Tab-separated table of C-alpha atoms in Angstrom:
chain	number	residue	atom	x	y	z
D	421	UNK	CA	-14.170	6.532	-14.259
D	422	UNK	CA	-11.616	3.709	-14.209
D	423	UNK	CA	-9.187	4.432	-11.349
D	424	UNK	CA	-6.138	2.395	-10.364
D	425	UNK	CA	-3.397	2.908	-7.811
D	426	UNK	CA	-0.069	1.647	-9.128
D	427	UNK	CA	2.213	0.571	-6.303
D	428	UNK	CA	5.861	1.070	-7.223
D	429	UNK	CA	8.037	-1.236	-5.169
D	430	UNK	CA	11.622	-0.397	-4.153
D	431	UNK	CA	12.946	-2.869	-6.745
D	432	UNK	CA	10.984	-1.093	-9.505
D	433	UNK	CA	8.207	-3.648	-9.926
D	434	UNK	CA	4.720	-2.235	-10.312
D	435	UNK	CA	1.472	-3.656	-8.934
D	436	UNK	CA	-1.934	-2.383	-10.078
D	437	UNK	CA	-4.544	-1.934	-7.342
D	438	UNK	CA	-7.943	-1.255	-8.927
D	439	UNK	CA	-10.190	1.187	-7.056
D	440	UNK	CA	-13.384	-0.874	-7.271
D	441	UNK	CA	-15.511	0.633	-4.519
D	442	UNK	CA	-16.730	4.170	-3.829
D	443	UNK	CA	-14.554	4.218	-0.674
D	444	UNK	CA	-11.519	2.026	0.007
D	445	UNK	CA	-9.662	2.226	3.323
D	446	UNK	CA	-5.897	1.748	3.382
D	447	UNK	CA	-4.284	0.567	6.621
D	448	UNK	CA	-2.874	-2.367	8.525
D	449	UNK	CA	-6.152	-3.487	10.188
D	450	UNK	CA	-7.787	-6.620	8.778
D	451	UNK	CA	-10.986	-4.769	7.814
D	452	UNK	CA	-9.146	-2.443	5.389
D	453	UNK	CA	-9.743	-3.014	1.689
D	454	UNK	CA	-6.058	-2.334	0.979
D	455	UNK	CA	-4.057	-3.834	3.821
D	456	UNK	CA	-0.419	-2.932	4.412
D	457	UNK	CA	1.383	-4.907	7.102
D	458	UNK	CA	3.791	-2.282	8.425
D	459	UNK	CA	4.184	-0.624	11.793
D	460	UNK	CA	4.658	2.685	9.907
D	461	UNK	CA	1.065	2.416	8.639
D	462	UNK	CA	-1.823	3.224	10.991
D	463	UNK	CA	-4.634	0.727	11.546
D	464	UNK	CA	-6.931	2.906	9.415
D	465	UNK	CA	-4.427	5.172	7.679
D	466	UNK	CA	-6.358	6.869	4.866
D	467	UNK	CA	-9.182	6.357	2.414
D	468	UNK	CA	-9.527	6.709	-1.333
D	469	UNK	CA	-12.964	7.855	-2.492
D	470	UNK	CA	-14.645	8.077	-5.894
D	471	UNK	CA	-17.596	10.420	-6.183
D	472	UNK	CA	-19.195	12.003	-9.256
D	473	UNK	CA	-16.166	11.366	-11.459
D	474	UNK	CA	-13.677	12.689	-8.910
D	475	UNK	CA	-11.057	10.829	-6.947
D	476	UNK	CA	-9.882	12.012	-3.531
D	477	UNK	CA	-7.823	10.893	-0.565
D	478	UNK	CA	-8.454	11.630	3.104
D	479	UNK	CA	-6.084	10.953	5.981
D	480	UNK	CA	-7.827	9.185	8.863
D	481	UNK	CA	-5.673	10.637	11.644
D	482	UNK	CA	-2.624	8.534	10.828
D	483	UNK	CA	0.524	8.873	12.912
D	484	UNK	CA	2.980	9.219	10.025
D	485	UNK	CA	0.719	11.109	7.635
D	486	UNK	CA	-0.518	10.753	4.092
D	487	UNK	CA	1.386	12.602	1.386
D	488	UNK	CA	0.397	13.664	-2.124
D	489	UNK	CA	3.270	14.870	-4.277
D	490	UNK	CA	5.428	15.095	-1.106
D	491	UNK	CA	2.931	17.389	0.677
D	492	UNK	CA	1.271	16.118	3.827
D	493	UNK	CA	-2.494	16.293	3.350
D	494	UNK	CA	-5.605	15.897	5.444
D	495	UNK	CA	-7.758	15.752	2.307
D	496	UNK	CA	-6.886	16.217	-1.359
D	497	UNK	CA	-8.404	15.813	-4.809
D	498	UNK	CA	-6.343	13.421	-6.902
D	499	UNK	CA	-5.360	13.763	-10.553
D	500	UNK	CA	-3.730	11.299	-12.940
D	501	UNK	CA	-0.018	11.019	-12.189
D	502	UNK	CA	-0.244	12.205	-8.573
D	503	UNK	CA	2.133	10.403	-6.218
D	504	UNK	CA	0.734	9.126	-2.919
D	505	UNK	CA	3.228	8.249	-0.176
D	506	UNK	CA	2.135	6.079	2.744
D	507	UNK	CA	4.999	5.074	5.044
D	508	UNK	CA	7.812	4.113	2.658
D	509	UNK	CA	5.449	3.120	-0.163
D	510	UNK	CA	4.658	5.174	-3.245
D	511	UNK	CA	1.525	4.780	-5.332
D	512	UNK	CA	0.774	6.497	-8.636
D	513	UNK	CA	-2.785	7.592	-9.387
D	514	UNK	CA	-3.914	6.277	-12.761
D	515	UNK	CA	-7.297	7.384	-14.142
D	516	UNK	CA	-8.734	6.088	-17.421
D	517	UNK	CA	-5.301	4.834	-18.483
D	518	UNK	CA	-3.466	8.088	-17.733
D	519	UNK	CA	-0.569	8.344	-17.252
D	520	UNK	CA	0.109	5.739	-19.920
D	521	UNK	CA	3.698	5.075	-18.804
D	522	UNK	CA	5.174	5.088	-15.296
D	523	UNK	CA	8.932	5.288	-14.736
D	524	UNK	CA	9.569	3.433	-11.466
D	525	UNK	CA	12.896	5.131	-10.771
D	526	UNK	CA	11.419	8.629	-11.166
D	527	UNK	CA	8.370	7.736	-9.060
D	528	UNK	CA	10.486	6.470	-6.177
D	529	UNK	CA	12.805	9.460	-6.361
D	530	UNK	CA	9.974	12.008	-6.615
D	531	UNK	CA	7.441	10.398	-4.269
D	532	UNK	CA	9.123	8.826	-1.255
D	533	UNK	CA	8.963	10.690	2.030
D	534	UNK	CA	10.182	8.026	4.488
D	535	UNK	CA	13.385	6.054	3.908
D	536	UNK	CA	13.079	2.488	2.662
D	537	UNK	CA	13.748	0.095	5.503
D	538	UNK	CA	16.455	-2.431	4.868
D	539	UNK	CA	16.015	-5.937	6.247
D	540	UNK	CA	17.701	-6.665	9.558
D	541	UNK	CA	21.012	-8.471	9.389
D	542	UNK	CA	20.783	-12.203	10.118
D	543	UNK	CA	21.541	-13.233	13.677
D	544	UNK	CA	24.801	-14.920	14.551
D	545	UNK	CA	22.910	-18.218	14.550
D	546	UNK	CA	22.320	-17.858	10.790
D	547	UNK	CA	19.255	-18.807	8.780
D	548	UNK	CA	19.714	-22.584	9.175
D	549	UNK	CA	19.754	-22.316	12.981
D	550	UNK	CA	16.562	-20.205	12.986
D	551	UNK	CA	14.771	-22.709	10.747
D	552	UNK	CA	15.902	-25.658	12.867
D	553	UNK	CA	14.570	-23.863	15.960
D	554	UNK	CA	11.135	-23.569	14.304
D	555	UNK	CA	11.397	-19.857	13.528
D	556	UNK	CA	10.892	-19.030	9.856
D	557	UNK	CA	13.503	-16.777	8.272
D	558	UNK	CA	12.463	-13.124	8.105
D	559	UNK	CA	10.723	-11.759	5.032
D	560	UNK	CA	12.962	-9.841	2.666
D	561	UNK	CA	10.746	-6.790	2.598
D	562	UNK	CA	7.295	-5.382	3.055
D	563	UNK	CA	6.066	-6.379	-0.382
D	564	UNK	CA	7.872	-9.561	-1.357
D	565	UNK	CA	6.141	-11.127	-4.324
D	566	UNK	CA	5.746	-14.746	-5.407
D	567	UNK	CA	6.848	-15.765	-8.891
D	568	UNK	CA	3.261	-15.469	-10.104
D	569	UNK	CA	3.141	-11.794	-9.078
D	570	UNK	CA	0.832	-12.301	-6.116
D	571	UNK	CA	1.653	-10.841	-2.735
D	572	UNK	CA	2.873	-12.889	0.198
D	573	UNK	CA	0.144	-11.750	2.571
D	574	UNK	CA	1.239	-8.159	3.070
D	575	UNK	CA	-1.714	-6.827	1.110
D	576	UNK	CA	-5.269	-7.986	1.566
D	577	UNK	CA	-7.633	-6.678	-1.096
D	578	UNK	CA	-11.165	-7.265	0.159
D	579	UNK	CA	-13.719	-7.217	-2.645
D	580	UNK	CA	-16.808	-8.376	-0.847
D	581	UNK	CA	-18.472	-7.226	2.335
D	582	UNK	CA	-18.763	-10.908	3.240
D	583	UNK	CA	-14.963	-11.119	3.473
D	584	UNK	CA	-15.062	-8.551	6.282
D	585	UNK	CA	-17.581	-10.599	8.260
D	586	UNK	CA	-15.293	-13.661	8.010
D	587	UNK	CA	-12.319	-11.821	9.516
D	588	UNK	CA	-11.504	-12.675	13.152
D	589	UNK	CA	-12.189	-9.987	15.724
D	590	UNK	CA	-9.099	-8.599	17.404
């Protein structure tokens, strides 16, 4: 089975997240294989598991819940085209190339359960004042992307167990 989670960002861009391991934990903690830096996401929010040709999701006691097709779930089997909502993010389940096309607008409309957070308004000091004071300007959103399509540190896809050992202890 070739499984992928397709993250649909608020601006419509799509990012493929291959499900490479039998179990992948999603959360904001550094030891998660799919790391989401958001206070709306629990440290260990949920896990995606592949077993005997089946794909499933299990909530790990998250505060804000894990949703599949807008239903809060503790555990659920996943099928191609299912919409997973974690905080204000929506992911589409893609298995063996199905679904073949994903309409970002429809996914966001049909899958979101929490409102998209808008960036805070700049302070009266303005961006130049913040930079001069040594404070970097705020990020534009949870999943800002570089021009090459790579994330700006909000996601941390750990492929090797060695990467976990290198992470600092908190």
